[in-house]
């Protein structure tokens, strides 16, 4: 069994194929895929060709949510596999998956209410954001190497506190919404912890930021020196991606200084 080979103690890994999808899940999948296809057709010049090629290679069907069997069949030639997982993964656990060429996919799908933005771990982000780029050898080699490094770093007490606060924040967004006092209070707690971490960030935090500004929100110059998106966070959220396409976001050259720039999960 693939799950046995990972040996990740304490993690709930769903390597079985019989995950139940509701009628709402099916509708969310259909709407999201149609929206993604429309976005790619309209803004293809702003998207890395590797992503577009990988997206088409996955052969999605709007009437059928892909099973693990189907996804693994589609990416078999890349040497990678996928498994379902539950909830937020710690950064080093996520890295351990990547170091074994496994892409973890949340078994939870966003609701119709949160169609445009998932407040927590979400299947659509993982499938639409991460899987298409796996077909790129240079990208997958980079992801594999980064995963090996991430798997060997561990959170300190402040980083552990931040991990649990982000779980609470996602739950609050889901249950109460972004403007609820309880949600806002958690966001304040997060800011305090982040401020403390930022005084002397550990390698764990620096690697997390490195991952965010490359794998999640990365932009590359094509052969014509034009910026194109490849980051999973951008390409799994059309609303954010369109802002980039319309020149409404700031892009800067990537340097090691990126590890000193934090990111906001709540917005």
PDB file of N, CA and C in Angstrom, residues 50 78 80 94-103 130 133-152 206-220 230-232 254-256 258-259:
ATOM      1  N   UNK A  50       3.638  25.225 -19.463  1.00  0.00           N
ATOM      2  CA  UNK A  50       3.717  23.939 -18.762  1.00  0.00           C
ATOM      3  C   UNK A  50       2.440  23.663 -17.982  1.00  0.00           C
ATOM      4  N   UNK A  78       4.666  10.738 -14.916  1.00  0.00           N
ATOM      5  CA  UNK A  78       5.523  11.716 -14.239  1.00  0.00           C
ATOM      6  C   UNK A  78       6.347  11.090 -13.123  1.00  0.00           C
ATOM      7  N   UNK A  80       5.023  10.520 -10.193  1.00  0.00           N
ATOM      8  CA  UNK A  80       4.393  10.977  -8.966  1.00  0.00           C
ATOM      9  C   UNK A  80       3.083  10.241  -8.727  1.00  0.00           C
ATOM     10  N   UNK A  94       4.192  17.720   5.035  1.00  0.00           N
ATOM     11  CA  UNK A  94       3.947  17.999   3.619  1.00  0.00           C
ATOM     12  C   UNK A  94       5.222  17.741   2.815  1.00  0.00           C
ATOM     13  N   UNK A  95       6.342  18.203   3.370  1.00  0.00           N
ATOM     14  CA  UNK A  95       7.618  17.979   2.706  1.00  0.00           C
ATOM     15  C   UNK A  95       7.954  16.511   2.580  1.00  0.00           C
ATOM     16  N   UNK A  96       7.560  15.709   3.581  1.00  0.00           N
ATOM     17  CA  UNK A  96       7.840  14.272   3.517  1.00  0.00           C
ATOM     18  C   UNK A  96       7.073  13.617   2.373  1.00  0.00           C
ATOM     19  N   UNK A  97       5.836  14.048   2.161  1.00  0.00           N
ATOM     20  CA  UNK A  97       5.092  13.559   1.003  1.00  0.00           C
ATOM     21  C   UNK A  97       5.842  13.884  -0.291  1.00  0.00           C
ATOM     22  N   UNK A  98       6.221  15.152  -0.434  1.00  0.00           N
ATOM     23  CA  UNK A  98       6.890  15.589  -1.659  1.00  0.00           C
ATOM     24  C   UNK A  98       8.211  14.857  -1.862  1.00  0.00           C
ATOM     25  N   UNK A  99       8.921  14.578  -0.759  1.00  0.00           N
ATOM     26  CA  UNK A  99      10.214  13.900  -0.862  1.00  0.00           C
ATOM     27  C   UNK A  99      10.072  12.459  -1.334  1.00  0.00           C
ATOM     28  N   UNK A 100       8.835  11.940  -1.330  1.00  0.00           N
ATOM     29  CA  UNK A 100       8.566  10.602  -1.850  1.00  0.00           C
ATOM     30  C   UNK A 100       7.729  10.668  -3.135  1.00  0.00           C
ATOM     31  N   UNK A 101       7.733  11.853  -3.735  1.00  0.00           N
ATOM     32  CA  UNK A 101       7.015  12.113  -4.990  1.00  0.00           C
ATOM     33  C   UNK A 101       5.531  11.750  -4.879  1.00  0.00           C
ATOM     34  N   UNK A 102       4.959  12.247  -3.810  1.00  0.00           N
ATOM     35  CA  UNK A 102       3.529  12.091  -3.561  1.00  0.00           C
ATOM     36  C   UNK A 102       2.924  13.478  -3.353  1.00  0.00           C
ATOM     37  N   UNK A 103       1.851  13.763  -4.067  1.00  0.00           N
ATOM     38  CA  UNK A 103       1.133  15.020  -3.887  1.00  0.00           C
ATOM     39  C   UNK A 103      -0.070  14.757  -2.976  1.00  0.00           C
ATOM     40  N   UNK A 130      -1.875  22.374  -8.044  1.00  0.00           N
ATOM     41  CA  UNK A 130      -0.601  21.667  -7.980  1.00  0.00           C
ATOM     42  C   UNK A 130      -0.384  20.619  -9.075  1.00  0.00           C
ATOM     43  N   UNK A 133       1.300  21.252 -12.971  1.00  0.00           N
ATOM     44  CA  UNK A 133       2.728  21.537 -13.109  1.00  0.00           C
ATOM     45  C   UNK A 133       3.602  20.316 -12.858  1.00  0.00           C
ATOM     46  N   UNK A 134       3.037  19.247 -12.278  1.00  0.00           N
ATOM     47  CA  UNK A 134       3.805  18.032 -12.031  1.00  0.00           C
ATOM     48  C   UNK A 134       4.333  17.444 -13.340  1.00  0.00           C
ATOM     49  N   UNK A 135       3.676  17.732 -14.452  1.00  0.00           N
ATOM     50  CA  UNK A 135       4.107  17.204 -15.754  1.00  0.00           C
ATOM     51  C   UNK A 135       5.393  17.867 -16.242  1.00  0.00           C
ATOM     52  N   UNK A 136       5.777  18.985 -15.650  1.00  0.00           N
ATOM     53  CA  UNK A 136       7.018  19.670 -16.021  1.00  0.00           C
ATOM     54  C   UNK A 136       8.187  19.041 -15.274  1.00  0.00           C
ATOM     55  N   UNK A 137       9.165  18.430 -15.974  1.00  0.00           N
ATOM     56  CA  UNK A 137      10.296  17.792 -15.287  1.00  0.00           C
ATOM     57  C   UNK A 137      11.085  18.742 -14.392  1.00  0.00           C
ATOM     58  N   UNK A 138      11.323  19.968 -14.878  1.00  0.00           N
ATOM     59  CA  UNK A 138      12.114  20.908 -14.086  1.00  0.00           C
ATOM     60  C   UNK A 138      11.358  21.322 -12.822  1.00  0.00           C
ATOM     61  N   UNK A 139      10.052  21.514 -12.945  1.00  0.00           N
ATOM     62  CA  UNK A 139       9.240  21.881 -11.789  1.00  0.00           C
ATOM     63  C   UNK A 139       9.179  20.730 -10.798  1.00  0.00           C
ATOM     64  N   UNK A 140       8.902  19.531 -11.272  1.00  0.00           N
ATOM     65  CA  UNK A 140       8.748  18.405 -10.359  1.00  0.00           C
ATOM     66  C   UNK A 140      10.069  18.073  -9.670  1.00  0.00           C
ATOM     67  N   UNK A 141      11.186  18.251 -10.357  1.00  0.00           N
ATOM     68  CA  UNK A 141      12.494  18.039  -9.728  1.00  0.00           C
ATOM     69  C   UNK A 141      12.730  19.064  -8.609  1.00  0.00           C
ATOM     70  N   UNK A 142      12.331  20.303  -8.878  1.00  0.00           N
ATOM     71  CA  UNK A 142      12.462  21.360  -7.871  1.00  0.00           C
ATOM     72  C   UNK A 142      11.573  21.066  -6.667  1.00  0.00           C
ATOM     73  N   UNK A 143      10.335  20.660  -6.933  1.00  0.00           N
ATOM     74  CA  UNK A 143       9.393  20.360  -5.857  1.00  0.00           C
ATOM     75  C   UNK A 143       9.894  19.207  -4.995  1.00  0.00           C
ATOM     76  N   UNK A 144      10.435  18.196  -5.644  1.00  0.00           N
ATOM     77  CA  UNK A 144      10.983  17.032  -4.945  1.00  0.00           C
ATOM     78  C   UNK A 144      12.164  17.437  -4.056  1.00  0.00           C
ATOM     79  N   UNK A 145      13.067  18.247  -4.590  1.00  0.00           N
ATOM     80  CA  UNK A 145      14.244  18.683  -3.824  1.00  0.00           C
ATOM     81  C   UNK A 145      13.837  19.568  -2.649  1.00  0.00           C
ATOM     82  N   UNK A 146      12.882  20.464  -2.886  1.00  0.00           N
ATOM     83  CA  UNK A 146      12.412  21.338  -1.811  1.00  0.00           C
ATOM     84  C   UNK A 146      11.717  20.523  -0.725  1.00  0.00           C
ATOM     85  N   UNK A 147      10.951  19.522  -1.139  1.00  0.00           N
ATOM     86  CA  UNK A 147      10.270  18.662  -0.180  1.00  0.00           C
ATOM     87  C   UNK A 147      11.249  17.939   0.735  1.00  0.00           C
ATOM     88  N   UNK A 148      12.362  17.487   0.195  1.00  0.00           N
ATOM     89  CA  UNK A 148      13.366  16.781   1.000  1.00  0.00           C
ATOM     90  C   UNK A 148      13.921  17.697   2.088  1.00  0.00           C
ATOM     91  N   UNK A 149      14.136  18.961   1.747  1.00  0.00           N
ATOM     92  CA  UNK A 149      14.646  19.915   2.737  1.00  0.00           C
ATOM     93  C   UNK A 149      13.579  20.228   3.772  1.00  0.00           C
ATOM     94  N   UNK A 150      12.349  20.472   3.321  1.00  0.00           N
ATOM     95  CA  UNK A 150      11.242  20.790   4.228  1.00  0.00           C
ATOM     96  C   UNK A 150      10.979  19.661   5.220  1.00  0.00           C
ATOM     97  N   UNK A 151      11.160  18.425   4.770  1.00  0.00           N
ATOM     98  CA  UNK A 151      10.874  17.274   5.630  1.00  0.00           C
ATOM     99  C   UNK A 151      11.833  17.169   6.806  1.00  0.00           C
ATOM    100  N   UNK A 152      12.949  17.871   6.729  1.00  0.00           N
ATOM    101  CA  UNK A 152      13.968  17.770   7.781  1.00  0.00           C
ATOM    102  C   UNK A 152      13.982  18.975   8.725  1.00  0.00           C
ATOM    103  N   UNK A 206      11.411  30.292   7.266  1.00  0.00           N
ATOM    104  CA  UNK A 206      12.015  30.780   6.021  1.00  0.00           C
ATOM    105  C   UNK A 206      11.687  29.853   4.847  1.00  0.00           C
ATOM    106  N   UNK A 207      11.723  28.551   5.098  1.00  0.00           N
ATOM    107  CA  UNK A 207      11.378  27.591   4.047  1.00  0.00           C
ATOM    108  C   UNK A 207       9.903  27.698   3.664  1.00  0.00           C
ATOM    109  N   UNK A 208       9.059  27.935   4.664  1.00  0.00           N
ATOM    110  CA  UNK A 208       7.636  28.098   4.383  1.00  0.00           C
ATOM    111  C   UNK A 208       7.387  29.272   3.467  1.00  0.00           C
ATOM    112  N   UNK A 209       8.076  30.364   3.692  1.00  0.00           N
ATOM    113  CA  UNK A 209       7.926  31.539   2.831  1.00  0.00           C
ATOM    114  C   UNK A 209       8.518  31.284   1.451  1.00  0.00           C
ATOM    115  N   UNK A 210       9.629  30.568   1.420  1.00  0.00           N
ATOM    116  CA  UNK A 210      10.240  30.206   0.143  1.00  0.00           C
ATOM    117  C   UNK A 210       9.256  29.394  -0.699  1.00  0.00           C
ATOM    118  N   UNK A 211       8.570  28.462  -0.041  1.00  0.00           N
ATOM    119  CA  UNK A 211       7.574  27.638  -0.720  1.00  0.00           C
ATOM    120  C   UNK A 211       6.419  28.497  -1.228  1.00  0.00           C
ATOM    121  N   UNK A 212       5.926  29.387  -0.391  1.00  0.00           N
ATOM    122  CA  UNK A 212       4.787  30.229  -0.768  1.00  0.00           C
ATOM    123  C   UNK A 212       5.092  31.089  -1.985  1.00  0.00           C
ATOM    124  N   UNK A 213       6.262  31.730  -1.983  1.00  0.00           N
ATOM    125  CA  UNK A 213       6.552  32.686  -3.062  1.00  0.00           C
ATOM    126  C   UNK A 213       7.078  32.018  -4.323  1.00  0.00           C
ATOM    127  N   UNK A 214       7.278  30.709  -4.284  1.00  0.00           N
ATOM    128  CA  UNK A 214       7.628  29.999  -5.512  1.00  0.00           C
ATOM    129  C   UNK A 214       6.500  29.059  -5.913  1.00  0.00           C
ATOM    130  N   UNK A 215       6.242  28.032  -5.138  1.00  0.00           N
ATOM    131  CA  UNK A 215       5.253  27.021  -5.497  1.00  0.00           C
ATOM    132  C   UNK A 215       3.830  27.568  -5.495  1.00  0.00           C
ATOM    133  N   UNK A 216       3.486  28.423  -4.541  1.00  0.00           N
ATOM    134  CA  UNK A 216       2.113  28.901  -4.445  1.00  0.00           C
ATOM    135  C   UNK A 216       1.844  30.164  -5.266  1.00  0.00           C
ATOM    136  N   UNK A 217       2.764  31.112  -5.254  1.00  0.00           N
ATOM    137  CA  UNK A 217       2.504  32.380  -5.944  1.00  0.00           C
ATOM    138  C   UNK A 217       3.629  32.756  -6.901  1.00  0.00           C
ATOM    139  N   UNK A 218       4.241  31.729  -7.488  1.00  0.00           N
ATOM    140  CA  UNK A 218       5.357  31.963  -8.391  1.00  0.00           C
ATOM    141  C   UNK A 218       4.940  32.461  -9.771  1.00  0.00           C
ATOM    142  N   UNK A 219       5.785  33.333 -10.318  1.00  0.00           N
ATOM    143  CA  UNK A 219       5.625  33.868 -11.676  1.00  0.00           C
ATOM    144  C   UNK A 219       6.976  33.753 -12.369  1.00  0.00           C
ATOM    145  N   UNK A 220       6.979  33.268 -13.598  1.00  0.00           N
ATOM    146  CA  UNK A 220       8.213  33.119 -14.365  1.00  0.00           C
ATOM    147  C   UNK A 220       8.161  33.962 -15.634  1.00  0.00           C
ATOM    148  N   UNK A 230       2.662  30.383 -12.663  1.00  0.00           N
ATOM    149  CA  UNK A 230       2.728  28.935 -12.518  1.00  0.00           C
ATOM    150  C   UNK A 230       2.356  28.507 -11.096  1.00  0.00           C
ATOM    151  N   UNK A 231       2.233  29.468 -10.179  1.00  0.00           N
ATOM    152  CA  UNK A 231       1.964  29.177  -8.779  1.00  0.00           C
ATOM    153  C   UNK A 231       0.575  28.610  -8.545  1.00  0.00           C
ATOM    154  N   UNK A 232       0.504  27.603  -7.666  1.00  0.00           N
ATOM    155  CA  UNK A 232      -0.756  26.906  -7.400  1.00  0.00           C
ATOM    156  C   UNK A 232      -1.786  27.819  -6.742  1.00  0.00           C
ATOM    157  N   UNK A 254      12.482  37.715  -7.834  1.00  0.00           N
ATOM    158  CA  UNK A 254      12.637  36.836  -6.676  1.00  0.00           C
ATOM    159  C   UNK A 254      14.089  36.799  -6.238  1.00  0.00           C
ATOM    160  N   UNK A 255      14.317  37.081  -4.948  1.00  0.00           N
ATOM    161  CA  UNK A 255      15.637  36.943  -4.332  1.00  0.00           C
ATOM    162  C   UNK A 255      15.436  36.287  -2.966  1.00  0.00           C
ATOM    163  N   UNK A 256      16.521  36.032  -2.279  1.00  0.00           N
ATOM    164  CA  UNK A 256      16.407  35.428  -0.946  1.00  0.00           C
ATOM    165  C   UNK A 256      15.670  36.353   0.027  1.00  0.00           C
ATOM    166  N   UNK A 258      12.827  37.292  -0.276  1.00  0.00           N
ATOM    167  CA  UNK A 258      11.443  36.822  -0.206  1.00  0.00           C
ATOM    168  C   UNK A 258      11.170  36.060   1.084  1.00  0.00           C
ATOM    169  N   UNK A 259      12.211  35.445   1.641  1.00  0.00           N
ATOM    170  CA  UNK A 259      12.028  34.680   2.876  1.00  0.00           C
ATOM    171  C   UNK A 259      11.776  35.589   4.076  1.00  0.00           C
TER     172      UNK A 259
END
